[in-house]
Structure formats: structure tokens, C-alpha cells
PDB file of C-alpha atoms and ligand atoms in Angstrom:
ATOM      1  CA  MET C   1    -156.546 211.318  89.701  1.00  0.00           C
ATOM      2  CA  THR C   2    -158.832 212.613  86.996  1.00  0.00           C
ATOM      3  CA  LEU C   3    -161.755 211.013  85.526  1.00  0.00           C
ATOM      4  CA  ALA C   4    -160.070 210.834  82.286  1.00  0.00           C
ATOM      5  CA  GLN C   5    -157.487 208.661  83.721  1.00  0.00           C
ATOM      6  CA  PHE C   6    -160.164 206.563  85.297  1.00  0.00           C
ATOM      7  CA  ILE C   7    -161.822 205.807  82.007  1.00  0.00           C
ATOM      8  CA  PRO C   8    -158.983 205.502  79.462  1.00  0.00           C
ATOM      9  CA  ALA C   9    -160.204 203.942  76.198  1.00  0.00           C
ATOM     10  CA  PRO C  10    -162.768 205.525  74.050  1.00  0.00           C
ATOM     11  CA  ALA C  11    -164.525 202.195  73.428  1.00  0.00           C
ATOM     12  CA  SER C  12    -165.210 201.593  77.236  1.00  0.00           C
ATOM     13  CA  ARG C  13    -166.132 205.295  77.517  1.00  0.00           C
ATOM     14  CA  MET C  14    -168.936 204.769  74.824  1.00  0.00           C
ATOM     15  CA  LEU C  15    -170.088 201.712  76.756  1.00  0.00           C
ATOM     16  CA  LEU C  16    -170.305 204.002  79.863  1.00  0.00           C
ATOM     17  CA  ALA C  17    -172.241 206.470  77.820  1.00  0.00           C
ATOM     18  CA  LEU C  18    -174.747 203.912  76.989  1.00  0.00           C
ATOM     19  CA  LEU C  19    -175.024 202.606  80.704  1.00  0.00           C
ATOM     20  CA  LEU C  20    -175.514 206.292  81.746  1.00  0.00           C
ATOM     21  CA  GLY C  21    -177.911 206.947  78.766  1.00  0.00           C
ATOM     22  CA  LEU C  22    -180.042 203.931  80.149  1.00  0.00           C
ATOM     23  CA  THR C  23    -179.824 205.430  83.700  1.00  0.00           C
ATOM     24  CA  ALA C  24    -181.027 208.786  82.448  1.00  0.00           C
ATOM     25  CA  ALA C  25    -183.909 206.925  80.420  1.00  0.00           C
ATOM     26  CA  ALA C  26    -184.837 205.040  83.726  1.00  0.00           C
ATOM     27  CA  ALA C  27    -185.086 208.423  85.368  1.00  0.00           C
ATOM     28  CA  ASN C  28    -187.622 209.488  82.792  1.00  0.00           C
ATOM     29  CA  ILE C  29    -189.796 206.478  83.483  1.00  0.00           C
ATOM     30  CA  LEU C  30    -189.478 207.079  87.272  1.00  0.00           C
ATOM     31  CA  GLY C  31    -190.665 210.669  86.743  1.00  0.00           C
ATOM     32  CA  GLY C  32    -193.811 209.240  84.696  1.00  0.00           C
ATOM     33  CA  LEU C  33    -194.547 207.021  87.670  1.00  0.00           C
ATOM     34  CA  PHE C  34    -194.558 209.928  90.045  1.00  0.00           C
ATOM     35  CA  ILE C  35    -197.691 211.307  88.405  1.00  0.00           C
ATOM     36  CA  LEU C  36    -199.408 207.937  88.517  1.00  0.00           C
ATOM     37  CA  HIS C  37    -198.692 207.623  92.305  1.00  0.00           C
ATOM     38  CA  ARG C  38    -200.555 210.318  94.176  1.00  0.00           C
ATOM     39  CA  GLU C  39    -198.924 209.259  97.469  1.00  0.00           C
ATOM     40  CA  TRP C  40    -195.421 210.222  96.225  1.00  0.00           C
ATOM     41  CA  SER C  41    -194.340 213.622  97.184  1.00  0.00           C
ATOM     42  CA  ARG C  42    -194.152 215.870  94.159  1.00  0.00           C
ATOM     43  CA  GLN C  43    -192.277 218.698  96.093  1.00  0.00           C
ATOM     44  CA  TYR C  44    -188.951 216.746  95.437  1.00  0.00           C
ATOM     45  CA  LEU C  45    -189.352 217.124  91.799  1.00  0.00           C
ATOM     46  CA  LYS C  46    -189.305 220.654  92.180  1.00  0.00           C
ATOM     47  CA  TYR C  47    -185.813 220.553  94.078  1.00  0.00           C
ATOM     48  CA  PHE C  48    -184.507 218.515  91.292  1.00  0.00           C
ATOM     49  CA  LEU C  49    -185.807 221.096  88.664  1.00  0.00           C
ATOM     50  CA  ALA C  50    -184.015 223.998  90.504  1.00  0.00           C
ATOM     51  CA  LEU C  51    -180.741 222.057  91.243  1.00  0.00           C
ATOM     52  CA  GLY C  52    -180.855 220.852  87.545  1.00  0.00           C
ATOM     53  CA  ALA C  53    -181.286 224.511  86.362  1.00  0.00           C
ATOM     54  CA  GLY C  54    -178.165 225.640  88.007  1.00  0.00           C
ATOM     55  CA  PHE C  55    -176.020 222.693  87.379  1.00  0.00           C
ATOM     56  CA  MET C  56    -176.917 222.577  83.644  1.00  0.00           C
ATOM     57  CA  LEU C  57    -176.314 226.371  83.123  1.00  0.00           C
ATOM     58  CA  ALA C  58    -172.953 226.177  84.786  1.00  0.00           C
ATOM     59  CA  ALA C  59    -172.004 222.874  82.841  1.00  0.00           C
ATOM     60  CA  ALA C  60    -173.097 224.438  79.423  1.00  0.00           C
ATOM     61  CA  ILE C  61    -171.294 227.743  79.851  1.00  0.00           C
ATOM     62  CA  LEU C  62    -168.206 226.662  81.670  1.00  0.00           C
ATOM     63  CA  GLU C  63    -167.533 223.231  80.305  1.00  0.00           C
ATOM     64  CA  ILE C  64    -169.514 222.427  76.999  1.00  0.00           C
ATOM     65  CA  LEU C  65    -169.087 225.724  75.225  1.00  0.00           C
ATOM     66  CA  PRO C  66    -165.262 226.024  75.826  1.00  0.00           C
ATOM     67  CA  GLU C  67    -164.740 222.357  74.454  1.00  0.00           C
ATOM     68  CA  SER C  68    -167.014 223.136  71.563  1.00  0.00           C
ATOM     69  CA  VAL C  69    -164.911 226.261  70.624  1.00  0.00           C
ATOM     70  CA  ALA C  70    -161.793 224.070  71.047  1.00  0.00           C
ATOM     71  CA  MET C  71    -163.127 221.447  68.581  1.00  0.00           C
ATOM     72  CA  ALA C  72    -165.030 223.481  66.099  1.00  0.00           C
ATOM     73  CA  GLY C  73    -163.594 227.132  66.315  1.00  0.00           C
ATOM     74  CA  ASN C  74    -165.666 230.041  65.872  1.00  0.00           C
ATOM     75  CA  ARG C  75    -168.200 227.898  63.833  1.00  0.00           C
ATOM     76  CA  ALA C  76    -169.150 226.513  67.396  1.00  0.00           C
ATOM     77  CA  TYR C  77    -171.176 229.638  68.038  1.00  0.00           C
ATOM     78  CA  PHE C  78    -173.449 229.397  65.143  1.00  0.00           C
ATOM     79  CA  LEU C  79    -174.151 225.617  65.926  1.00  0.00           C
ATOM     80  CA  VAL C  80    -174.955 226.596  69.591  1.00  0.00           C
ATOM     81  CA  LEU C  81    -177.631 228.994  68.200  1.00  0.00           C
ATOM     82  CA  ILE C  82    -178.993 226.194  66.095  1.00  0.00           C
ATOM     83  CA  GLY C  83    -179.141 223.752  68.961  1.00  0.00           C
ATOM     84  CA  TYR C  84    -180.993 226.545  71.044  1.00  0.00           C
ATOM     85  CA  PHE C  85    -183.507 227.106  68.405  1.00  0.00           C
ATOM     86  CA  ILE C  86    -184.147 223.346  67.621  1.00  0.00           C
ATOM     87  CA  VAL C  87    -185.673 222.928  71.089  1.00  0.00           C
ATOM     88  CA  HIS C  88    -187.643 226.238  70.709  1.00  0.00           C
ATOM     89  CA  PHE C  89    -189.090 225.099  67.569  1.00  0.00           C
ATOM     90  CA  PHE C  90    -190.161 221.826  68.464  1.00  0.00           C
ATOM     91  CA  GLU C  91    -191.356 222.550  72.149  1.00  0.00           C
ATOM     92  CA  HIS C  92    -192.810 225.976  71.838  1.00  0.00           C
ATOM     93  CA  THR C  93    -193.476 226.462  68.081  1.00  0.00           C
ATOM     94  CA  LEU C  94    -194.779 223.101  67.208  1.00  0.00           C
ATOM     95  CA  ALA C  95    -196.502 222.441  70.505  1.00  0.00           C
ATOM     96  CA  PRO C  96    -199.313 224.898  71.194  1.00  0.00           C
ATOM     97  CA  HIS C  97    -198.759 224.889  74.983  1.00  0.00           C
ATOM     98  CA  PHE C  98    -195.778 223.608  76.774  1.00  0.00           C
ATOM     99  CA  HIS C  99    -193.891 224.197  80.057  1.00  0.00           C
ATOM    100  CA  PHE C 100    -191.978 222.066  82.541  1.00  0.00           C
ATOM    101  CA  GLY C 101    -193.746 220.720  85.548  1.00  0.00           C
ATOM    102  CA  GLU C 102    -197.289 219.447  86.374  1.00  0.00           C
ATOM    103  CA  GLU C 103    -199.830 220.347  83.803  1.00  0.00           C
ATOM    104  CA  THR C 104    -202.956 221.770  85.171  1.00  0.00           C
ATOM    105  CA  HIS C 105    -203.881 224.196  82.335  1.00  0.00           C
ATOM    106  CA  VAL C 106    -206.565 221.669  80.942  1.00  0.00           C
ATOM    107  CA  GLU C 107    -208.316 224.461  79.191  1.00  0.00           C
ATOM    108  CA  HIS C 108    -205.302 224.846  76.740  1.00  0.00           C
ATOM    109  CA  PHE C 109    -205.621 221.164  75.452  1.00  0.00           C
ATOM    110  CA  VAL C 110    -207.638 220.150  72.494  1.00  0.00           C
ATOM    111  CA  PRO C 111    -207.860 216.317  73.136  1.00  0.00           C
ATOM    112  CA  ASP C 112    -205.006 214.479  71.491  1.00  0.00           C
ATOM    113  CA  HIS C 113    -203.485 216.919  69.358  1.00  0.00           C
ATOM    114  CA  ALA C 114    -201.805 219.131  71.994  1.00  0.00           C
ATOM    115  CA  GLY C 115    -200.592 216.200  74.142  1.00  0.00           C
ATOM    116  CA  ILE C 116    -199.054 214.617  71.081  1.00  0.00           C
ATOM    117  CA  SER C 117    -197.218 217.679  69.510  1.00  0.00           C
ATOM    118  CA  ALA C 118    -195.928 218.380  73.130  1.00  0.00           C
ATOM    119  CA  LEU C 119    -194.668 214.771  73.193  1.00  0.00           C
ATOM    120  CA  LEU C 120    -193.012 215.134  69.744  1.00  0.00           C
ATOM    121  CA  GLY C 121    -191.291 218.309  70.926  1.00  0.00           C
ATOM    122  CA  LEU C 122    -189.977 216.638  74.188  1.00  0.00           C
ATOM    123  CA  SER C 123    -189.009 213.667  72.183  1.00  0.00           C
ATOM    124  CA  ILE C 124    -186.497 215.798  70.052  1.00  0.00           C
ATOM    125  CA  HIS C 125    -185.285 217.482  73.147  1.00  0.00           C
ATOM    126  CA  THR C 126    -184.491 214.186  75.112  1.00  0.00           C
ATOM    127  CA  PHE C 127    -182.935 212.523  71.868  1.00  0.00           C
ATOM    128  CA  PHE C 128    -180.412 215.600  72.239  1.00  0.00           C
ATOM    129  CA  ASP C 129    -180.158 214.820  75.956  1.00  0.00           C
ATOM    130  CA  GLY C 130    -178.692 211.363  74.842  1.00  0.00           C
ATOM    131  CA  VAL C 131    -176.572 213.001  72.020  1.00  0.00           C
ATOM    132  CA  ALA C 132    -175.125 215.446  74.513  1.00  0.00           C
ATOM    133  CA  ILE C 133    -174.179 212.652  76.931  1.00  0.00           C
ATOM    134  CA  ALA C 134    -172.486 210.555  74.107  1.00  0.00           C
ATOM    135  CA  SER C 135    -170.773 213.565  72.712  1.00  0.00           C
ATOM    136  CA  GLY C 136    -169.261 214.471  76.148  1.00  0.00           C
ATOM    137  CA  PHE C 137    -167.797 211.027  76.460  1.00  0.00           C
ATOM    138  CA  LEU C 138    -166.385 211.275  72.989  1.00  0.00           C
ATOM    139  CA  VAL C 139    -164.404 214.172  74.077  1.00  0.00           C
ATOM    140  CA  SER C 140    -163.392 213.003  77.637  1.00  0.00           C
ATOM    141  CA  GLY C 141    -164.660 210.947  80.733  1.00  0.00           C
ATOM    142  CA  TRP C 142    -164.808 214.232  82.661  1.00  0.00           C
ATOM    143  CA  LEU C 143    -167.001 216.144  80.211  1.00  0.00           C
ATOM    144  CA  GLY C 144    -169.199 213.110  79.520  1.00  0.00           C
ATOM    145  CA  GLY C 145    -169.611 212.649  83.387  1.00  0.00           C
ATOM    146  CA  ILE C 146    -170.538 216.234  84.016  1.00  0.00           C
ATOM    147  CA  ILE C 147    -172.947 216.260  81.124  1.00  0.00           C
ATOM    148  CA  PHE C 148    -174.708 213.144  82.471  1.00  0.00           C
ATOM    149  CA  MET C 149    -174.995 214.791  85.873  1.00  0.00           C
ATOM    150  CA  ALA C 150    -176.478 217.828  84.291  1.00  0.00           C
ATOM    151  CA  ILE C 151    -179.152 215.908  82.414  1.00  0.00           C
ATOM    152  CA  ALA C 152    -179.658 213.246  85.054  1.00  0.00           C
ATOM    153  CA  LEU C 153    -180.916 216.088  87.415  1.00  0.00           C
ATOM    154  CA  HIS C 154    -183.831 217.084  85.040  1.00  0.00           C
ATOM    155  CA  LYS C 155    -184.825 213.658  83.901  1.00  0.00           C
ATOM    156  CA  ILE C 156    -187.111 212.818  86.610  1.00  0.00           C
ATOM    157  CA  PRO C 157    -189.116 216.095  86.211  1.00  0.00           C
ATOM    158  CA  GLU C 158    -189.125 215.752  82.599  1.00  0.00           C
ATOM    159  CA  GLY C 159    -190.833 212.150  82.756  1.00  0.00           C
ATOM    160  CA  PHE C 160    -193.367 213.706  85.147  1.00  0.00           C
ATOM    161  CA  THR C 161    -193.969 216.636  82.713  1.00  0.00           C
ATOM    162  CA  VAL C 162    -194.722 214.456  79.791  1.00  0.00           C
ATOM    163  CA  ALA C 163    -197.021 211.982  81.767  1.00  0.00           C
ATOM    164  CA  SER C 164    -198.914 215.100  83.224  1.00  0.00           C
ATOM    165  CA  LEU C 165    -199.342 216.394  79.736  1.00  0.00           C
ATOM    166  CA  MET C 166    -200.826 213.165  78.497  1.00  0.00           C
ATOM    167  CA  LEU C 167    -203.326 213.008  81.418  1.00  0.00           C
ATOM    168  CA  ALA C 168    -204.298 216.715  80.929  1.00  0.00           C
ATOM    169  CA  SER C 169    -204.977 216.041  77.199  1.00  0.00           C
ATOM    170  CA  GLY C 170    -207.243 213.196  78.153  1.00  0.00           C
ATOM    171  CA  GLN C 171    -205.115 210.224  77.633  1.00  0.00           C
ATOM    172  CA  SER C 172    -205.246 207.101  79.812  1.00  0.00           C
ATOM    173  CA  ARG C 173    -202.628 206.455  82.641  1.00  0.00           C
ATOM    174  CA  ARG C 174    -201.164 203.824  80.627  1.00  0.00           C
ATOM    175  CA  THR C 175    -200.616 206.176  77.792  1.00  0.00           C
ATOM    176  CA  ALA C 176    -199.006 208.674  80.202  1.00  0.00           C
ATOM    177  CA  LEU C 177    -196.607 206.050  81.335  1.00  0.00           C
ATOM    178  CA  LEU C 178    -195.822 204.953  77.715  1.00  0.00           C
ATOM    179  CA  ALA C 179    -195.011 208.415  76.936  1.00  0.00           C
ATOM    180  CA  ALA C 180    -192.454 208.703  79.761  1.00  0.00           C
ATOM    181  CA  ILE C 181    -190.985 205.306  78.462  1.00  0.00           C
ATOM    182  CA  TRP C 182    -190.801 206.824  74.831  1.00  0.00           C
ATOM    183  CA  LEU C 183    -188.762 209.893  76.201  1.00  0.00           C
ATOM    184  CA  GLY C 184    -186.382 207.267  77.864  1.00  0.00           C
ATOM    185  CA  ILE C 185    -186.095 205.428  74.422  1.00  0.00           C
ATOM    186  CA  ALA C 186    -185.501 208.684  72.582  1.00  0.00           C
ATOM    187  CA  THR C 187    -182.602 209.395  75.026  1.00  0.00           C
ATOM    188  CA  VAL C 188    -181.094 206.043  74.298  1.00  0.00           C
ATOM    189  CA  ALA C 189    -181.440 206.461  70.567  1.00  0.00           C
ATOM    190  CA  GLY C 190    -179.565 209.755  70.821  1.00  0.00           C
ATOM    191  CA  VAL C 191    -176.657 207.868  72.615  1.00  0.00           C
ATOM    192  CA  LEU C 192    -176.641 205.113  69.873  1.00  0.00           C
ATOM    193  CA  LEU C 193    -176.773 207.605  67.153  1.00  0.00           C
ATOM    194  CA  MET C 194    -173.578 209.315  68.310  1.00  0.00           C
ATOM    195  CA  GLY C 195    -172.033 205.980  68.881  1.00  0.00           C
ATOM    196  CA  LEU C 196    -172.240 205.521  65.045  1.00  0.00           C
ATOM    197  CA  LEU C 197    -171.465 209.279  64.134  1.00  0.00           C
ATOM    198  CA  ARG C 198    -168.427 209.525  66.264  1.00  0.00           C
ATOM    199  CA  THR C 199    -166.478 211.619  63.785  1.00  0.00           C
ATOM    200  CA  GLN C 200    -169.308 214.213  63.823  1.00  0.00           C
ATOM    201  CA  VAL C 201    -168.693 215.174  67.508  1.00  0.00           C
ATOM    202  CA  ALA C 202    -167.422 218.530  66.522  1.00  0.00           C
ATOM    203  CA  TYR C 203    -170.884 219.372  65.284  1.00  0.00           C
ATOM    204  CA  ALA C 204    -173.011 217.393  67.881  1.00  0.00           C
ATOM    205  CA  LEU C 205    -171.125 219.080  70.945  1.00  0.00           C
ATOM    206  CA  PRO C 206    -171.976 222.761  70.099  1.00  0.00           C
ATOM    207  CA  ILE C 207    -175.592 221.769  69.062  1.00  0.00           C
ATOM    208  CA  SER C 208    -175.905 219.888  72.675  1.00  0.00           C
ATOM    209  CA  ALA C 209    -174.383 223.117  74.190  1.00  0.00           C
ATOM    210  CA  GLY C 210    -177.277 225.081  72.717  1.00  0.00           C
ATOM    211  CA  VAL C 211    -180.003 222.467  73.541  1.00  0.00           C
ATOM    212  CA  THR C 212    -178.672 222.281  77.228  1.00  0.00           C
ATOM    213  CA  LEU C 213    -178.708 226.215  77.444  1.00  0.00           C
ATOM    214  CA  TYR C 214    -182.188 226.295  76.293  1.00  0.00           C
ATOM    215  CA  VAL C 215    -183.384 223.556  78.566  1.00  0.00           C
ATOM    216  CA  ALA C 216    -181.674 225.271  81.584  1.00  0.00           C
ATOM    217  CA  ALA C 217    -182.469 228.826  80.914  1.00  0.00           C
ATOM    218  CA  THR C 218    -185.659 228.789  79.027  1.00  0.00           C
ATOM    219  CA  ASP C 219    -187.496 225.611  80.329  1.00  0.00           C
ATOM    220  CA  LEU C 220    -186.414 225.171  83.846  1.00  0.00           C
ATOM    221  CA  VAL C 221    -185.393 228.687  85.281  1.00  0.00           C
ATOM    222  CA  PRO C 222    -188.880 230.078  84.499  1.00  0.00           C
ATOM    223  CA  GLU C 223    -190.571 227.099  86.439  1.00  0.00           C
ATOM    224  CA  VAL C 224    -188.275 227.741  89.325  1.00  0.00           C
ATOM    225  CA  ASN C 225    -189.201 231.553  89.299  1.00  0.00           C
ATOM    226  CA  ARG C 226    -192.928 230.577  89.534  1.00  0.00           C
ATOM    227  CA  GLU C 227    -192.582 229.274  92.898  1.00  0.00           C
ATOM    228  CA  PRO C 228    -193.383 231.768  95.601  1.00  0.00           C
ATOM    229  CA  ASP C 229    -190.652 230.118  97.847  1.00  0.00           C
ATOM    230  CA  THR C 230    -187.166 231.754  97.546  1.00  0.00           C
ATOM    231  CA  ARG C 231    -185.471 228.662  98.824  1.00  0.00           C
ATOM    232  CA  MET C 232    -186.253 227.348  95.210  1.00  0.00           C
ATOM    233  CA  ALA C 233    -184.167 230.298  93.820  1.00  0.00           C
ATOM    234  CA  LEU C 234    -181.437 229.560  96.309  1.00  0.00           C
ATOM    235  CA  LEU C 235    -181.244 225.776  94.969  1.00  0.00           C
ATOM    236  CA  VAL C 236    -180.335 227.180  91.782  1.00  0.00           C
ATOM    237  CA  PHE C 237    -177.164 228.566  93.152  1.00  0.00           C
ATOM    238  CA  LEU C 238    -176.469 225.138  94.974  1.00  0.00           C
ATOM    239  CA  GLY C 239    -176.597 223.537  91.595  1.00  0.00           C
ATOM    240  CA  VAL C 240    -174.083 225.759  90.203  1.00  0.00           C
ATOM    241  CA  ALA C 241    -171.968 225.351  93.353  1.00  0.00           C
ATOM    242  CA  MET C 242    -172.222 221.510  92.870  1.00  0.00           C
ATOM    243  CA  MET C 243    -170.865 221.763  89.414  1.00  0.00           C
ATOM    244  CA  LEU C 244    -168.074 224.118  90.442  1.00  0.00           C
ATOM    245  CA  ALA C 245    -167.022 221.758  93.208  1.00  0.00           C
ATOM    246  CA  LEU C 246    -166.971 218.751  91.041  1.00  0.00           C
ATOM    247  CA  GLY C 247    -164.616 220.892  88.723  1.00  0.00           C
ATOM    248  CA  LYS C 248    -162.323 221.619  91.646  1.00  0.00           C
ATOM    249  CA  ILE C 249    -162.358 217.957  92.760  1.00  0.00           C
ATOM    250  CA  PHE C 250    -161.940 216.037  89.306  1.00  0.00           C
ATOM    251  CA  HIS C 251    -160.802 218.502  86.771  1.00  0.00           C
ATOM    252  CA  SER C 252    -158.491 221.055  88.320  1.00  0.00           C
TER     253      SER C 252
HETATM  254 ZN1   ZN S   1    -199.636 224.504  81.360  1.00  0.00          ZN
HETATM  255 ZN1   ZN S   2    -183.978 216.556  78.943  1.00  0.00          ZN
END
């Protein structure tokens, strides 16, 4: 049995996309709560980051890219590049200082401005997380499911990152949590927009592929490599293996 047979009609697939979009949004909020609860172990977040990096890269290259080219032809490659640089522009050009993980570089933050621009950059990225989930489900249940998994794995560290950025830029704990909730809302907005723009999936999917490549290879992998523990680097391979195993089970 394939996932596509399991979820036959596009309408019910869009409902599933919305439910999974809400789940991803909840993971953003959970990540925000992590920074506010000192007693919760933050080590787990790094595991999600490493697993997510491997899973996302494998999903982007082996699943999202080929489907994009099948839908949009050679035009897909240029759209992938656009998706990649949308995130680069908003996270790393517009924001003066940004990286995934706990923000401890308080010296880089001018109160208010830096935190707010990083929040804007991350909002654009999370909006495309939602666009990617919905675009996947517009193509097939399998593609939607695999994109959801890829995105879900980095959603908790993402919420943690934004809450941490807010605290480092001098905002209150309440504002930090609101920022994580805001990222969740941006994710759901991405799903809803694609529910309205279903016919544009041939553009949205390749752009999502570029965004996913950026988040995995440029945001997550460098954070994994900052860890002295080589087990973290090995977890990236486990993420790749998980993606390959799901392909064997559900999509061969
Ligand atoms: Zn920093
Ligand atoms: Zn994300």
C-alpha cells in the first residue's frame, strides 16, 4: 500500500496538509517553551537539528527536486535558486546576525532592531515551510508526508531559536513566546495560501525545494558542525537513512 492510495482525494489531502501545518506550528511553540523552561534538557534540540538536516537534504534532493522538474521542466532549476536566495536575503542580509540554535552573542544585538529583523527573516522562512507542506500534498500524499516529516524535525529548534533571539535582544519572556507563536501562525498562513493558489504549485514546489535546501545545508548543517561531538555528525546520516527507509517502505 502506498500513501497515495491511503489518501485518495485532493480535498482530503488539503485538510491533512492543514492539520499537519497546525502540528508543525505547535512544534514551533513547543520550541519557544524550551527556552523559557530552564529545567528542560536542551541537548535534545541538537539531536532534532542534526536529524532534521540529514532528512531535509535527502528529501529536497531525492524527492522535491525530481517532482519539481517533472512539473515545471528545466524552469524548475531557476525557481530552486530563487527559493534558496529568498531565505538568504531575509535571514542573512536583512537581519544583522542570525544563526540556528541558542543565541548567546548578546554583543551582536542592538536592542529591538536585531531581534525584530531576525524575526521577520524567520517568518519568511516558516511561511515557506507551510507552502512546502501544502505544495507536497497537492502533488501526492507521499510527497506531502515526506516534506512534513522533513519540516517537523526542525520546527522545535526553530521555535527555540526565535525565542532565544528575542531574549538576547532584551525582549521579555512573554514576547519571546509570542515570537514562537508568530512563527507557527506564519507556517499555517503558508499552508492556507497554497490552499487558495493550488494551480500555482508548479512554481511553489521548486521554490520550496530551494528554501528546504537552504534551511538544511546553510542553516542547520553549520550548527551541527559547531558541535565538538562527532555523534552529532553521525546523526545527520541517520536522518538521511530515515528518509531512505521511508522511501523503501512507502514509495518503492
Ligand atoms: Zn549568535
Ligand atoms: Zn523552518
